[in-house]
mmCIF file of C-alpha atoms in Angstrom:
data_model
loop_
_atom_site.group_PDB
_atom_site.id
_atom_site.type_symbol
_atom_site.label_atom_id
_atom_site.label_comp_id
_atom_site.label_asym_id
_atom_site.label_seq_id
_atom_site.Cartn_x
_atom_site.Cartn_y
_atom_site.Cartn_z
ATOM 1 C CA UNK A 17 252.236 31.241 28.150
ATOM 2 C CA UNK A 18 253.147 34.821 28.893
ATOM 3 C CA UNK A 19 256.536 35.374 30.506
ATOM 4 C CA UNK A 20 257.897 38.507 32.138
ATOM 5 C CA UNK A 21 261.613 38.779 32.774
ATOM 6 C CA UNK A 22 263.531 41.365 34.765
ATOM 7 C CA UNK A 23 267.197 42.271 34.674
ATOM 8 C CA UNK A 24 269.338 42.534 36.614
ATOM 9 C CA UNK A 25 268.282 40.084 39.298
ATOM 10 C CA UNK A 26 270.430 41.955 41.817
ATOM 11 C CA UNK A 27 271.497 45.594 41.792
ATOM 12 C CA UNK A 28 274.188 46.746 44.189
ATOM 13 C CA UNK A 29 274.361 50.519 44.125
ATOM 14 C CA UNK A 30 276.263 53.133 46.071
ATOM 15 C CA UNK A 31 274.107 55.629 47.919
ATOM 16 C CA UNK A 32 273.664 58.695 45.739
ATOM 17 C CA UNK A 33 274.163 56.875 42.436
ATOM 18 C CA UNK A 34 271.597 56.242 39.702
ATOM 19 C CA UNK A 35 270.527 52.906 38.249
ATOM 20 C CA UNK A 36 267.997 51.374 35.874
ATOM 21 C CA UNK A 37 266.167 48.057 36.011
ATOM 22 C CA UNK A 38 264.521 46.518 32.975
ATOM 23 C CA UNK A 39 261.417 44.441 32.364
ATOM 24 C CA UNK A 40 260.728 42.443 29.200
ATOM 25 C CA UNK A 41 257.597 40.553 28.213
ATOM 26 C CA UNK A 42 257.296 37.690 25.753
ATOM 27 C CA UNK A 43 253.964 39.120 24.562
ATOM 28 C CA UNK A 44 252.500 42.545 23.949
ATOM 29 C CA UNK A 45 251.007 43.968 27.109
ATOM 30 C CA UNK A 46 247.841 45.998 27.539
ATOM 31 C CA UNK A 47 249.391 47.694 30.561
ATOM 32 C CA UNK A 48 252.103 47.230 33.113
ATOM 33 C CA UNK A 49 252.317 47.814 36.848
ATOM 34 C CA UNK A 50 255.316 48.197 39.142
ATOM 35 C CA UNK A 51 255.407 47.080 42.765
ATOM 36 C CA UNK A 52 257.989 47.406 45.536
ATOM 37 C CA UNK A 53 258.469 44.786 48.221
ATOM 38 C CA UNK A 54 260.575 45.674 51.258
ATOM 39 C CA UNK A 55 262.469 42.858 53.005
ATOM 40 C CA UNK A 56 259.955 40.831 54.999
ATOM 41 C CA UNK A 57 257.050 42.813 53.582
ATOM 42 C CA UNK A 58 254.442 42.455 50.892
ATOM 43 C CA UNK A 59 254.291 43.978 47.391
ATOM 44 C CA UNK A 60 253.105 47.578 47.356
ATOM 45 C CA UNK A 61 251.793 49.216 44.199
ATOM 46 C CA UNK A 62 253.927 52.005 42.751
ATOM 47 C CA UNK A 63 252.494 52.901 39.353
ATOM 48 C CA UNK A 64 250.616 51.734 36.256
ATOM 49 C CA UNK A 65 251.546 52.513 32.643
ATOM 50 C CA UNK A 66 249.003 52.099 29.875
ATOM 51 C CA UNK A 67 250.038 53.988 26.747
ATOM 52 C CA UNK A 68 252.795 53.119 24.305
ATOM 53 C CA UNK A 69 255.899 55.191 25.100
ATOM 54 C CA UNK A 70 254.381 56.517 28.332
ATOM 55 C CA UNK A 71 256.738 58.064 30.892
ATOM 56 C CA UNK A 72 255.735 58.763 34.476
ATOM 57 C CA UNK A 73 257.759 60.199 37.337
ATOM 58 C CA UNK A 74 257.426 59.811 41.073
ATOM 59 C CA UNK A 75 260.021 61.997 42.777
ATOM 60 C CA UNK A 76 263.323 60.199 42.069
ATOM 61 C CA UNK A 77 261.685 57.304 40.206
ATOM 62 C CA UNK A 78 261.046 57.421 36.442
ATOM 63 C CA UNK A 79 258.969 54.692 34.785
ATOM 64 C CA UNK A 80 258.781 54.111 31.048
ATOM 65 C CA UNK A 81 256.631 51.841 28.871
ATOM 66 C CA UNK A 82 258.173 50.798 25.574
ATOM 67 C CA UNK A 83 256.801 51.824 22.201
ATOM 68 C CA UNK A 84 255.930 48.223 21.351
ATOM 69 C CA UNK A 85 254.396 47.691 24.818
ATOM 70 C CA UNK A 86 256.631 44.690 25.421
ATOM 71 C CA UNK A 87 259.135 46.267 27.767
ATOM 72 C CA UNK A 88 259.405 48.748 30.589
ATOM 73 C CA UNK A 89 262.079 50.334 32.731
ATOM 74 C CA UNK A 90 262.454 51.908 36.145
ATOM 75 C CA UNK A 91 265.195 54.471 36.662
ATOM 76 C CA UNK A 92 266.078 55.668 40.161
ATOM 77 C CA UNK A 93 268.237 58.743 40.646
ATOM 78 C CA UNK A 94 270.287 59.611 43.709
ATOM 79 C CA UNK A 95 269.604 56.254 45.377
ATOM 80 C CA UNK A 96 268.827 56.353 49.103
ATOM 81 C CA UNK A 97 268.805 53.630 51.729
ATOM 82 C CA UNK A 98 265.003 53.844 51.688
ATOM 83 C CA UNK A 99 265.096 52.470 48.135
ATOM 84 C CA UNK A 100 266.201 49.057 49.409
ATOM 85 C CA UNK A 101 263.825 46.288 48.403
ATOM 86 C CA UNK A 102 262.728 44.207 45.451
ATOM 87 C CA UNK A 103 261.068 45.921 42.516
ATOM 88 C CA UNK A 104 258.619 43.856 40.483
ATOM 89 C CA UNK A 105 257.061 44.648 37.168
ATOM 90 C CA UNK A 106 253.799 42.911 36.370
ATOM 91 C CA UNK A 107 251.967 42.888 33.082
ATOM 92 C CA UNK A 108 248.501 42.258 31.742
ATOM 93 C CA UNK A 109 248.250 40.686 28.294
ATOM 94 C CA UNK A 110 244.577 39.796 28.321
ATOM 95 C CA UNK A 111 241.894 39.420 30.919
ATOM 96 C CA UNK A 112 242.530 40.311 34.501
ATOM 97 C CA UNK A 113 245.503 38.030 35.137
ATOM 98 C CA UNK A 114 248.672 39.784 36.251
ATOM 99 C CA UNK A 115 252.003 38.106 35.423
ATOM 100 C CA UNK A 116 254.885 39.175 37.643
ATOM 101 C CA UNK A 117 258.543 39.240 36.749
ATOM 102 C CA UNK A 118 261.169 37.734 39.015
ATOM 103 C CA UNK A 119 262.084 41.118 40.458
ATOM 104 C CA UNK A 120 265.228 43.168 40.860
ATOM 105 C CA UNK A 121 266.622 43.121 44.388
ATOM 106 C CA UNK A 122 268.209 46.469 45.194
ATOM 107 C CA UNK A 123 270.931 46.698 47.801
ATOM 108 C CA UNK A 124 272.296 50.114 48.753
ATOM 109 C CA UNK A 125 275.796 50.648 50.055
ATOM 110 C CA UNK A 126 275.962 53.685 52.368
ATOM 111 C CA UNK B 1 241.256 52.002 56.865
ATOM 112 C CA UNK B 2 242.034 48.347 57.316
ATOM 113 C CA UNK B 3 244.065 46.648 54.635
ATOM 114 C CA UNK B 4 243.896 43.110 53.352
ATOM 115 C CA UNK B 5 244.217 40.585 56.149
ATOM 116 C CA UNK B 6 245.137 36.926 55.955
ATOM 117 C CA UNK B 7 245.008 34.140 58.496
ATOM 118 C CA UNK B 8 246.781 32.272 59.747
ATOM 119 C CA UNK B 9 250.038 34.132 59.223
ATOM 120 C CA UNK B 10 252.016 30.927 59.679
ATOM 121 C CA UNK B 11 250.855 27.365 59.195
ATOM 122 C CA UNK B 12 252.894 24.234 59.741
ATOM 123 C CA UNK B 13 251.186 21.042 58.675
ATOM 124 C CA UNK B 14 252.107 17.469 58.052
ATOM 125 C CA UNK B 15 252.184 15.958 54.618
ATOM 126 C CA UNK B 16 248.772 14.616 53.653
ATOM 127 C CA UNK B 17 246.749 17.034 55.788
ATOM 128 C CA UNK B 18 244.296 19.560 54.361
ATOM 129 C CA UNK B 19 244.770 23.273 55.009
ATOM 130 C CA UNK B 20 242.481 26.267 54.584
ATOM 131 C CA UNK B 21 243.925 29.749 54.140
ATOM 132 C CA UNK B 22 241.701 32.741 54.668
ATOM 133 C CA UNK B 23 241.719 36.167 53.037
ATOM 134 C CA UNK B 24 239.694 39.170 54.136
ATOM 135 C CA UNK B 25 239.904 41.838 51.412
ATOM 136 C CA UNK B 26 239.507 45.577 51.747
ATOM 137 C CA UNK B 27 235.831 46.390 52.212
ATOM 138 C CA UNK B 28 234.120 47.169 48.937
ATOM 139 C CA UNK B 29 236.806 45.662 46.733
ATOM 140 C CA UNK B 30 235.281 43.722 43.881
ATOM 141 C CA UNK B 31 238.247 41.667 42.733
ATOM 142 C CA UNK B 32 240.228 39.219 44.848
ATOM 143 C CA UNK B 33 243.367 37.404 43.760
ATOM 144 C CA UNK B 34 245.414 34.520 45.128
ATOM 145 C CA UNK B 35 249.128 34.212 44.472
ATOM 146 C CA UNK B 36 251.920 31.915 45.572
ATOM 147 C CA UNK B 37 255.347 33.420 46.120
ATOM 148 C CA UNK B 38 258.486 31.341 46.466
ATOM 149 C CA UNK B 39 261.459 32.852 48.268
ATOM 150 C CA UNK B 40 263.300 35.251 45.967
ATOM 151 C CA UNK B 41 260.647 35.050 43.258
ATOM 152 C CA UNK B 42 257.752 37.167 42.096
ATOM 153 C CA UNK B 43 254.152 36.329 42.993
ATOM 154 C CA UNK B 44 252.711 33.568 40.811
ATOM 155 C CA UNK B 45 249.033 33.890 39.875
ATOM 156 C CA UNK B 46 246.734 31.146 41.126
ATOM 157 C CA UNK B 47 243.150 32.345 40.706
ATOM 158 C CA UNK B 48 240.897 35.382 40.961
ATOM 159 C CA UNK B 49 237.313 36.351 41.684
ATOM 160 C CA UNK B 50 235.036 39.190 40.734
ATOM 161 C CA UNK B 51 232.458 39.330 43.510
ATOM 162 C CA UNK B 52 231.662 35.673 44.230
ATOM 163 C CA UNK B 53 232.387 34.404 40.724
ATOM 164 C CA UNK B 54 235.678 32.676 40.074
ATOM 165 C CA UNK B 55 236.860 34.214 36.814
ATOM 166 C CA UNK B 56 240.116 32.413 36.176
ATOM 167 C CA UNK B 57 241.615 29.403 37.919
ATOM 168 C CA UNK B 58 244.220 28.617 35.328
ATOM 169 C CA UNK B 59 247.057 29.128 37.804
ATOM 170 C CA UNK B 60 245.948 26.479 40.283
ATOM 171 C CA UNK B 61 248.685 23.809 40.096
ATOM 172 C CA UNK B 62 246.397 20.767 40.270
ATOM 173 C CA UNK B 63 243.025 19.620 41.549
ATOM 174 C CA UNK B 64 244.229 19.533 45.163
ATOM 175 C CA UNK B 65 243.938 23.322 45.124
ATOM 176 C CA UNK B 66 240.570 25.059 45.229
ATOM 177 C CA UNK B 67 239.248 28.473 46.187
ATOM 178 C CA UNK B 68 235.910 29.999 46.981
ATOM 179 C CA UNK B 69 234.429 33.379 47.789
ATOM 180 C CA UNK B 70 230.795 32.498 48.517
ATOM 181 C CA UNK B 71 229.494 35.906 49.549
ATOM 182 C CA UNK B 72 231.769 38.064 47.477
ATOM 183 C CA UNK B 73 233.923 39.119 50.413
ATOM 184 C CA UNK B 74 236.072 36.667 52.402
ATOM 185 C CA UNK B 75 237.838 34.009 50.385
ATOM 186 C CA UNK B 76 239.313 30.652 51.320
ATOM 187 C CA UNK B 77 242.087 28.826 49.483
ATOM 188 C CA UNK B 78 242.061 25.131 50.322
ATOM 189 C CA UNK B 79 244.868 22.699 49.673
ATOM 190 C CA UNK B 80 244.001 19.043 50.102
ATOM 191 C CA UNK B 81 246.481 16.265 50.855
ATOM 192 C CA UNK B 82 249.346 18.722 51.205
ATOM 193 C CA UNK B 83 252.776 17.856 49.834
ATOM 194 C CA UNK B 84 256.168 19.308 50.708
ATOM 195 C CA UNK B 85 256.310 21.101 47.362
ATOM 196 C CA UNK B 86 253.269 23.137 48.470
ATOM 197 C CA UNK B 87 255.448 24.967 51.015
ATOM 198 C CA UNK B 88 255.492 28.649 50.089
ATOM 199 C CA UNK B 89 254.105 32.078 50.953
ATOM 200 C CA UNK B 90 250.481 32.350 49.849
ATOM 201 C CA UNK B 91 249.383 35.916 49.216
ATOM 202 C CA UNK B 92 245.977 37.418 48.694
ATOM 203 C CA UNK B 93 245.341 40.744 46.994
ATOM 204 C CA UNK B 94 242.231 42.776 46.303
ATOM 205 C CA UNK B 95 241.382 45.604 43.963
ATOM 206 C CA UNK B 96 238.558 48.065 43.755
ATOM 207 C CA UNK B 97 237.184 46.882 40.446
ATOM 208 C CA UNK B 98 238.063 45.328 37.139
ATOM 209 C CA UNK B 99 237.334 47.772 34.374
ATOM 210 C CA UNK B 100 238.927 48.430 31.017
ATOM 211 C CA UNK B 101 242.318 48.442 32.686
ATOM 212 C CA UNK B 102 242.861 46.654 35.963
ATOM 213 C CA UNK B 103 243.214 48.683 39.113
ATOM 214 C CA UNK B 104 246.122 48.537 41.508
ATOM 215 C CA UNK B 105 246.193 45.502 43.731
ATOM 216 C CA UNK B 106 246.534 45.702 47.501
ATOM 217 C CA UNK B 107 248.379 42.751 48.953
ATOM 218 C CA UNK B 108 247.937 41.142 52.320
ATOM 219 C CA UNK B 109 250.783 40.027 54.614
ATOM 220 C CA UNK B 110 250.579 36.453 53.366
ATOM 221 C CA UNK B 111 250.358 33.023 54.974
ATOM 222 C CA UNK B 112 253.657 31.174 55.250
ATOM 223 C CA UNK B 113 252.816 27.480 54.721
ATOM 224 C CA UNK B 114 255.319 24.831 55.689
ATOM 225 C CA UNK B 115 254.560 21.195 54.955
ATOM 226 C CA UNK B 116 256.701 18.753 56.921
#
C-alpha cells in the first residue's frame, strides 16, 4: 500500500534559524496537503499542492511539490517559538483517502 | 462557526466492552473521515463517508470496528469487544466536498480511548 515518510522525525532549531523538512511517497501523488499539530492539539490544515513543481508561500513557510509528484518539502525561515509543533504531510494517490506521514516534530530553542 | 466536535473526549473502558464514539461535523460538510492516531504518529485512515454513504472502509483494522452516518451528518464509530491494542486517540475530520481534488479537512479534538 501507499506509504508516506517524513524526515527528520525531530528537528531542534535555534530561534531565528531556517530549516527544511522532507516528505517522500512510495507512489505518485495526485496532490499533497500539509497540516500542523500543536502539542495537545489537533491537526490544522496549512496548504494543498496539486501541480508538479508547484511552490507556495505562506509568510515564512515555503512549500514545494516535486516534479515527479512523489515528494514535497516545507522550508521555514527565521524560526519563531510559535512554529513549535508537529508538521504532517499527507498525500492522495487515488480516491479520497489521505495517507499521513509520521510527522516532523519541531522544537525551538529560544 | 462551530468546528468539528467529538464525544466523549475521554473514554476508559474495560477489555471486552463495546464503545461508541460520536462525531458531529461542521454543518454542511459532505465528507466525514475517521482516523486513529497513536502517540507520536500521524493520523491513520480508518474510513470515510460522503453524505450517508460509506465510501471506503479499507482502514478499519478488523470486523470489530464499524461506522455509520445514517442521516449524512453525525457519525458513530463503534468498537465491539474492545482490546487493549485499541487504545489510541480517535479523530474525526470533515470537509466541504469531495471534488476533483479533495478539500482541506477540519479535525475535531479527538476521543482518547483507554482500554484497561
